[in-house]
Short mmCIF file of C-alpha atoms in Angstrom, two decimals:
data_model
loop_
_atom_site.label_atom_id
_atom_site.label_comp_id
_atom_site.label_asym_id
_atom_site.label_seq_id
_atom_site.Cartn_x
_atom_site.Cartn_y
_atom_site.Cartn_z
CA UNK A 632 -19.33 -60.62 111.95
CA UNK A 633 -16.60 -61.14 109.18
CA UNK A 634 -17.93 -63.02 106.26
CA UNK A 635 -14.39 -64.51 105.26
CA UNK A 636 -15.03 -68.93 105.87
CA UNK A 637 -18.40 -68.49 106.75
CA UNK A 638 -21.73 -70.54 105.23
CA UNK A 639 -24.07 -68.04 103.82
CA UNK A 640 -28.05 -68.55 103.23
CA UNK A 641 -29.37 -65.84 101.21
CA UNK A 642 -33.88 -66.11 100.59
CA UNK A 643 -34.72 -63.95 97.14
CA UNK A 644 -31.12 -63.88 96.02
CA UNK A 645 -31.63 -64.37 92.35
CA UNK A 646 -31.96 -60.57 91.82
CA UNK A 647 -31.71 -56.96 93.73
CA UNK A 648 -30.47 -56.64 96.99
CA UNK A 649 -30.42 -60.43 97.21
CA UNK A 650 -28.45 -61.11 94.33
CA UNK A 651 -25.43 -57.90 95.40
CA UNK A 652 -25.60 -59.82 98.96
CA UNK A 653 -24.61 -63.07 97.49
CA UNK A 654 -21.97 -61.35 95.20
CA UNK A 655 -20.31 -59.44 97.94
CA UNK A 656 -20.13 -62.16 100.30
CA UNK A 657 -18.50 -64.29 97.99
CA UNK A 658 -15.97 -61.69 97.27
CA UNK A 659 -15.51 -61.17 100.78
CA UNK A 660 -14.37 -64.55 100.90
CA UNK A 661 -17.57 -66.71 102.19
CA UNK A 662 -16.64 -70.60 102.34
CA UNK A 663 -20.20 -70.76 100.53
CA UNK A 664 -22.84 -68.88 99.51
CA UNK A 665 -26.65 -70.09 98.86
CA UNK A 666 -28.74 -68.83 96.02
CA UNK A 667 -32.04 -69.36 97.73
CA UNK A 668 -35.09 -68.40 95.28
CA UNK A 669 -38.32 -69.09 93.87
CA UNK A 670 -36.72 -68.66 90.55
CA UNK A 671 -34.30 -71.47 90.12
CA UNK A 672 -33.09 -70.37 86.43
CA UNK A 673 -32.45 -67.23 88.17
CA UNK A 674 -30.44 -68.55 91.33
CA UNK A 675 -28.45 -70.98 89.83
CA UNK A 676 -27.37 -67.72 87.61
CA UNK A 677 -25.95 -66.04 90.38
CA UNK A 678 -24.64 -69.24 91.69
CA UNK A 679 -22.63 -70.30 88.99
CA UNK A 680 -21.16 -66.55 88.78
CA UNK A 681 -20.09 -66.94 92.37
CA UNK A 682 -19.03 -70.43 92.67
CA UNK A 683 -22.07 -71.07 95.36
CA UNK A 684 -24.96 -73.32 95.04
CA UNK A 685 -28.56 -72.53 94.20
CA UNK A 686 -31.80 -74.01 95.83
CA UNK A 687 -35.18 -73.42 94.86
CA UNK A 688 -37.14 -72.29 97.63
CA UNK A 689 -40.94 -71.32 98.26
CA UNK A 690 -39.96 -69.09 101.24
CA UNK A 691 -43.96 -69.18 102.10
CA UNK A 692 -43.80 -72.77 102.95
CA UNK A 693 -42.28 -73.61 106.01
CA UNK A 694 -40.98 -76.90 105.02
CA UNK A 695 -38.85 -75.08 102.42
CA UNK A 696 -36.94 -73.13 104.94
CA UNK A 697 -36.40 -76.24 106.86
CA UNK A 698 -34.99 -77.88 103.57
CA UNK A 699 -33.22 -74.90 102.81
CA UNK A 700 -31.46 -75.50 106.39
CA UNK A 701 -30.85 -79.02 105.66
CA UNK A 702 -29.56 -78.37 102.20
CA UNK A 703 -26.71 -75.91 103.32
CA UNK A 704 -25.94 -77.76 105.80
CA UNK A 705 -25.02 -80.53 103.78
CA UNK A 706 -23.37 -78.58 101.23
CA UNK A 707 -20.95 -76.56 103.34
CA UNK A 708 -21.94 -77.37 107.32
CA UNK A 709 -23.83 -75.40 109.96
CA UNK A 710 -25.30 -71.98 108.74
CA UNK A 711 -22.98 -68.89 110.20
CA UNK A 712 -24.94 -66.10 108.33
CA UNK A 713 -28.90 -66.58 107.57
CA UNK A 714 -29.91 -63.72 105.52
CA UNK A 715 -34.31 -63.76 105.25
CA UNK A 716 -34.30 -61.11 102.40
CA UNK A 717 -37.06 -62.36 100.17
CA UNK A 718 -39.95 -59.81 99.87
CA UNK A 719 -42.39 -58.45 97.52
CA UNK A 720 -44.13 -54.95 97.00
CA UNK A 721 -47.61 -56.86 96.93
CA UNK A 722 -50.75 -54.61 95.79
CA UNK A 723 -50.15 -51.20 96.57
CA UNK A 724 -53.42 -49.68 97.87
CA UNK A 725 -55.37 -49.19 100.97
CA UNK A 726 -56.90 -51.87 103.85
CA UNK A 727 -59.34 -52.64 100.86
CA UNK A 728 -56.87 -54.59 99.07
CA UNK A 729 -57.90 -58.38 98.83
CA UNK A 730 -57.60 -60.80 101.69
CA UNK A 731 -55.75 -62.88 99.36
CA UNK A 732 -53.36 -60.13 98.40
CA UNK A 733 -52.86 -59.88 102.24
CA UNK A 734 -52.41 -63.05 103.24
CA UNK A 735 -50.10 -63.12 99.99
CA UNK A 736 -47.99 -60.49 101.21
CA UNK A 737 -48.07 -61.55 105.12
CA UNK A 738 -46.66 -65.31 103.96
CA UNK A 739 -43.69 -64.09 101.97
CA UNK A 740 -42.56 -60.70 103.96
CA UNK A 741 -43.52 -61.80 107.09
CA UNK A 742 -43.95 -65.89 108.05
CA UNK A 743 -40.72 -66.26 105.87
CA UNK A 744 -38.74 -64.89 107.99
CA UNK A 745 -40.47 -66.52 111.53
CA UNK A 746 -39.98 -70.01 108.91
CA UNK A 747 -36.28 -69.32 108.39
CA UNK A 748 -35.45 -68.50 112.21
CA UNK A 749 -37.40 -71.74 113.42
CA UNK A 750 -35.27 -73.84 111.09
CA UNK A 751 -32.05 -71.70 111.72
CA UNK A 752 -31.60 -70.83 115.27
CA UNK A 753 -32.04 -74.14 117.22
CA UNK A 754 -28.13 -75.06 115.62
CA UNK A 755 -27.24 -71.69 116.04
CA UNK A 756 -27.95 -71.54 119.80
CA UNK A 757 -26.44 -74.82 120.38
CA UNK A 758 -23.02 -73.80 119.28
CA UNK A 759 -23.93 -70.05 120.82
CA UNK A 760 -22.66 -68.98 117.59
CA UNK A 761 -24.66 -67.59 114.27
CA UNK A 762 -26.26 -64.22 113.05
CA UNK A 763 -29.59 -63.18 111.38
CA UNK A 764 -29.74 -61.19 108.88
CA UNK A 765 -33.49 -59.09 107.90
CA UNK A 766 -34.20 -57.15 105.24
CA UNK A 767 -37.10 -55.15 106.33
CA UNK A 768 -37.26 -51.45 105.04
CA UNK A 769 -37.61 -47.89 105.62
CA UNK A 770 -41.33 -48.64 105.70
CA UNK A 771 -40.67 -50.84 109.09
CA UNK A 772 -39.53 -47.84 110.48
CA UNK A 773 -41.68 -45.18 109.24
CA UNK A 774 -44.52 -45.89 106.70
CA UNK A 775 -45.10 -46.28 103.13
CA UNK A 776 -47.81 -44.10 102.41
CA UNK A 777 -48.63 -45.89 98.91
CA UNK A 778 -49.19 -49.36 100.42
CA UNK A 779 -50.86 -50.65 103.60
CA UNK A 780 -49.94 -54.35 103.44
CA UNK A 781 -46.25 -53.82 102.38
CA UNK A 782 -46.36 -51.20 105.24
CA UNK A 783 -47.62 -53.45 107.50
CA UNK A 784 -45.50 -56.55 106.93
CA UNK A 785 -42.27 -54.44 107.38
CA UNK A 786 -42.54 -53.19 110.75
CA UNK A 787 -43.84 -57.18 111.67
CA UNK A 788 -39.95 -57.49 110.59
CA UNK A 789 -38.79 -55.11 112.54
CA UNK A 790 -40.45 -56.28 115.62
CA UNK A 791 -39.59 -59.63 115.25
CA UNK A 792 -35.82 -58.69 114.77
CA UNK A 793 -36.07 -56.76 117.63
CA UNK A 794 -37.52 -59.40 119.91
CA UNK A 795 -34.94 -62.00 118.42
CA UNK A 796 -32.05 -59.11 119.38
CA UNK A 797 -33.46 -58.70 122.86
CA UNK A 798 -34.49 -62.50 123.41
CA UNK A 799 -30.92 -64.10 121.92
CA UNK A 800 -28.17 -61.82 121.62
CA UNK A 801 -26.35 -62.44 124.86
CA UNK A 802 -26.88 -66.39 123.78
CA UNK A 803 -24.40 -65.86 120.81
CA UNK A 804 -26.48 -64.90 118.01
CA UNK A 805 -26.36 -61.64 116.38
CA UNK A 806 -28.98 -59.78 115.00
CA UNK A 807 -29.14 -57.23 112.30
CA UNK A 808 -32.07 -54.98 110.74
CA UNK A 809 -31.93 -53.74 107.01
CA UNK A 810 -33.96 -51.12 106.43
CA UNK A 811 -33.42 -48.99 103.43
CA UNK A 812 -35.86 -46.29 101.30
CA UNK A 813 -35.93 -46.50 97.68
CA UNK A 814 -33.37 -49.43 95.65
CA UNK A 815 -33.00 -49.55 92.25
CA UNK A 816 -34.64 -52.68 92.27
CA UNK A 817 -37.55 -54.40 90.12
CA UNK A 818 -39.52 -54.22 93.43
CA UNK A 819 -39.20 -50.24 92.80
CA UNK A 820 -38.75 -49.82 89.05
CA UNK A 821 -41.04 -52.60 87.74
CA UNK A 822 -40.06 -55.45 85.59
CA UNK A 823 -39.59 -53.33 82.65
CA UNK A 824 -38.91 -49.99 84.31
CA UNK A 825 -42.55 -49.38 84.06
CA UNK A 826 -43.52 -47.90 87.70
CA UNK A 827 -43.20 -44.75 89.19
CA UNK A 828 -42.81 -43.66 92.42
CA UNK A 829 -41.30 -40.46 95.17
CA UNK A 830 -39.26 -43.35 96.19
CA UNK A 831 -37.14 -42.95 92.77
CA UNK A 832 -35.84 -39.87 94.14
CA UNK A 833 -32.59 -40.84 96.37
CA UNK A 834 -33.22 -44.57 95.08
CA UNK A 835 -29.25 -45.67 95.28
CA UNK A 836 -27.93 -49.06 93.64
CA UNK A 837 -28.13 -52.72 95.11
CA UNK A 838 -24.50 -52.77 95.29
CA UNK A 839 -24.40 -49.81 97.47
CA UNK A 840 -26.57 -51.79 100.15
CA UNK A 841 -24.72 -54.69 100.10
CA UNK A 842 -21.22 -52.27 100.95
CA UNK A 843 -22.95 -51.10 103.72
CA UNK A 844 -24.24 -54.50 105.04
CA UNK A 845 -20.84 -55.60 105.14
CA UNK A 846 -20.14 -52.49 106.94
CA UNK A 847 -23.08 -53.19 109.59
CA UNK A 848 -22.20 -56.72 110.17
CA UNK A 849 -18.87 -56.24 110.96
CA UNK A 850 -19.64 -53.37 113.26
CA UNK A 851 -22.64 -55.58 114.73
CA UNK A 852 -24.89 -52.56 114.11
CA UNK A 853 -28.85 -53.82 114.88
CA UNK A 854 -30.23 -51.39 112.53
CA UNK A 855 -28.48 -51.13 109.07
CA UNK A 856 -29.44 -47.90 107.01
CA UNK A 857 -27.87 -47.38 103.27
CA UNK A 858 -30.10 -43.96 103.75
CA UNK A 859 -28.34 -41.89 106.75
CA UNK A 860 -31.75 -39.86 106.26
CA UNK A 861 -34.39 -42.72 107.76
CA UNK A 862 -32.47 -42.41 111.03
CA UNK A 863 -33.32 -38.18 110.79
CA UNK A 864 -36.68 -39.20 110.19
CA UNK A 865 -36.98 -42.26 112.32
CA UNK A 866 -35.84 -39.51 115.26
CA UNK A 867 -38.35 -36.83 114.03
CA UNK A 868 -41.19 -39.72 114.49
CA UNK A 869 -40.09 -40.26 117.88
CA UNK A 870 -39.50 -37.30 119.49
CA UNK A 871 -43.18 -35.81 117.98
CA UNK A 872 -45.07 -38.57 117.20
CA UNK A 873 -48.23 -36.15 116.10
CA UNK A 874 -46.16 -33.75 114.26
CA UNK A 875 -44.93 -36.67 111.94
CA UNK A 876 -48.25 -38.09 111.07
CA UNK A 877 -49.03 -34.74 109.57
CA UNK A 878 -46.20 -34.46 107.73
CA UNK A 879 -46.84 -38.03 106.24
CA UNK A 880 -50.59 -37.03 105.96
CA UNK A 881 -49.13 -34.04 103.52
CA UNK A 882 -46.79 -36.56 101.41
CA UNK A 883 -49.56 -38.71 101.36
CA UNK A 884 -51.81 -36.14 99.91
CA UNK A 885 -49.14 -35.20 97.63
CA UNK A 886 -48.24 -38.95 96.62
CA UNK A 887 -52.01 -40.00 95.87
CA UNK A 888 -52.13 -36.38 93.55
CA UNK A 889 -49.13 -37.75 91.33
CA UNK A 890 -50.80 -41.06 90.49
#
């Protein structure tokens, strides 16, 4: 996909990977971009900086992604490019983290993006025409050995993209996976710079992502990596499934004795 005249939907967009997405599209010529966030201050921010429009969305709510859909498409028409890139770290810890802190998590990583595709793909299958963008992580892929629930709520995005790949592609819709490691990103670095983590080490910029999204989109790639090294590692956990968990049991181990 090309981004040049097409309508844009970007969910957490005000800041990180969101906000570089909605600044690169609109300099790759997008005939509009939308700011879609929970912060509204935020998105209309970014919006005024790239001539696009802000929303204010709940992404948890399933009637916001249906207004979100209905919004665009009165702003600029049908929806070419759906991005579902709102996420949040959540309580690190193990399965003993809070059932509220896991339903938190499951609503925003996960259900947002199911929310966005129900509103989404019914236009985009009627003109055989659209992609989906997730942002998932290296985490969907491998595992994030700090936090279950984030863990967990990735590779639910990477299945679904998957099935949505498999189900749809040959119907006109496109499909592509983002899964990177560490971002420099609040959702890594903390509000105030305050967290630490072994994902600082390789952590690359937002703006680097969104070069190689463009990159993945226009090659149609299903799995987008701004970390070459999560494929190695992705192919290591595949071809000796046992030998990887130990080697994650290790960084574990050596992870937990940091902290």
């Amino acid at each position: 996909m090309e981004i040049k005249d097409k309508v844009v939907v970007v969910t957490g967009g005000a800041n990180g990977i969101g906000r570089a997405l909605c600044r690169r599209f609109a300099d790759e010529g997008a005939r509009g971009v939308v700011v879609a966030d929970l912060d509204f201050v935020a998105a209309e921010a970014v919006a005024n900086e790239i001539n696009g429009l802000a929303i204010a969305v709940d992404v948890s709510k399933e009637a916001d992604n249906e207004r979100l859909v209905r919004e665009t498409a009165a702003a600029f028409g049908p929806i070419d490019l759906f991005c579902a890139n709102a996420g949040i770290t959540g309580e690190l810890g193990s399965i003993e983290v809070s059932n509220e802190s896991w339903q938190r998590i499951w609503d925003v990583n996960f259900m947002s993006h199911l929310y966005g595709v129900r509103a989404v793909l019914p236009g985009m299958l009627e003109r055989r025409s659209g992609y989906l963008l997730h942002t998932a992580s290296a985490a969907g892929l491998l595992t994030h050995v700090e936090g279950a629930p984030y863990s967990v709520t990735k590779h639910a995005v990477v299945s679904l993209a998957e099935w949505l790949s498999i189900t749809h592609g040959n119907e006109g819709v496109g499909v592509s996976c983002l899964c990177p490691l560490g971002v420099r990103t609040q959702m890594l670095l903390g509000v105030e710079g305050e967290r630490t983590s072994f994902l600082m080490d390789g952590a690359i910029e937002p703006e680097v992502v969104a070069d190689v999204v463009i990159k993945g989109l226009a090659e149609e790639t299903f799995l987008i990596l701004p970390h070459p090294e999560v494929a190695v590692f992705f192919n290591r956990k595949a071809s000796d499934y046992d030998r990887w968990i130990r080697a994650m049991r290790k960084l574990s181990a050596e992870v937990r004795g940091n902290n």
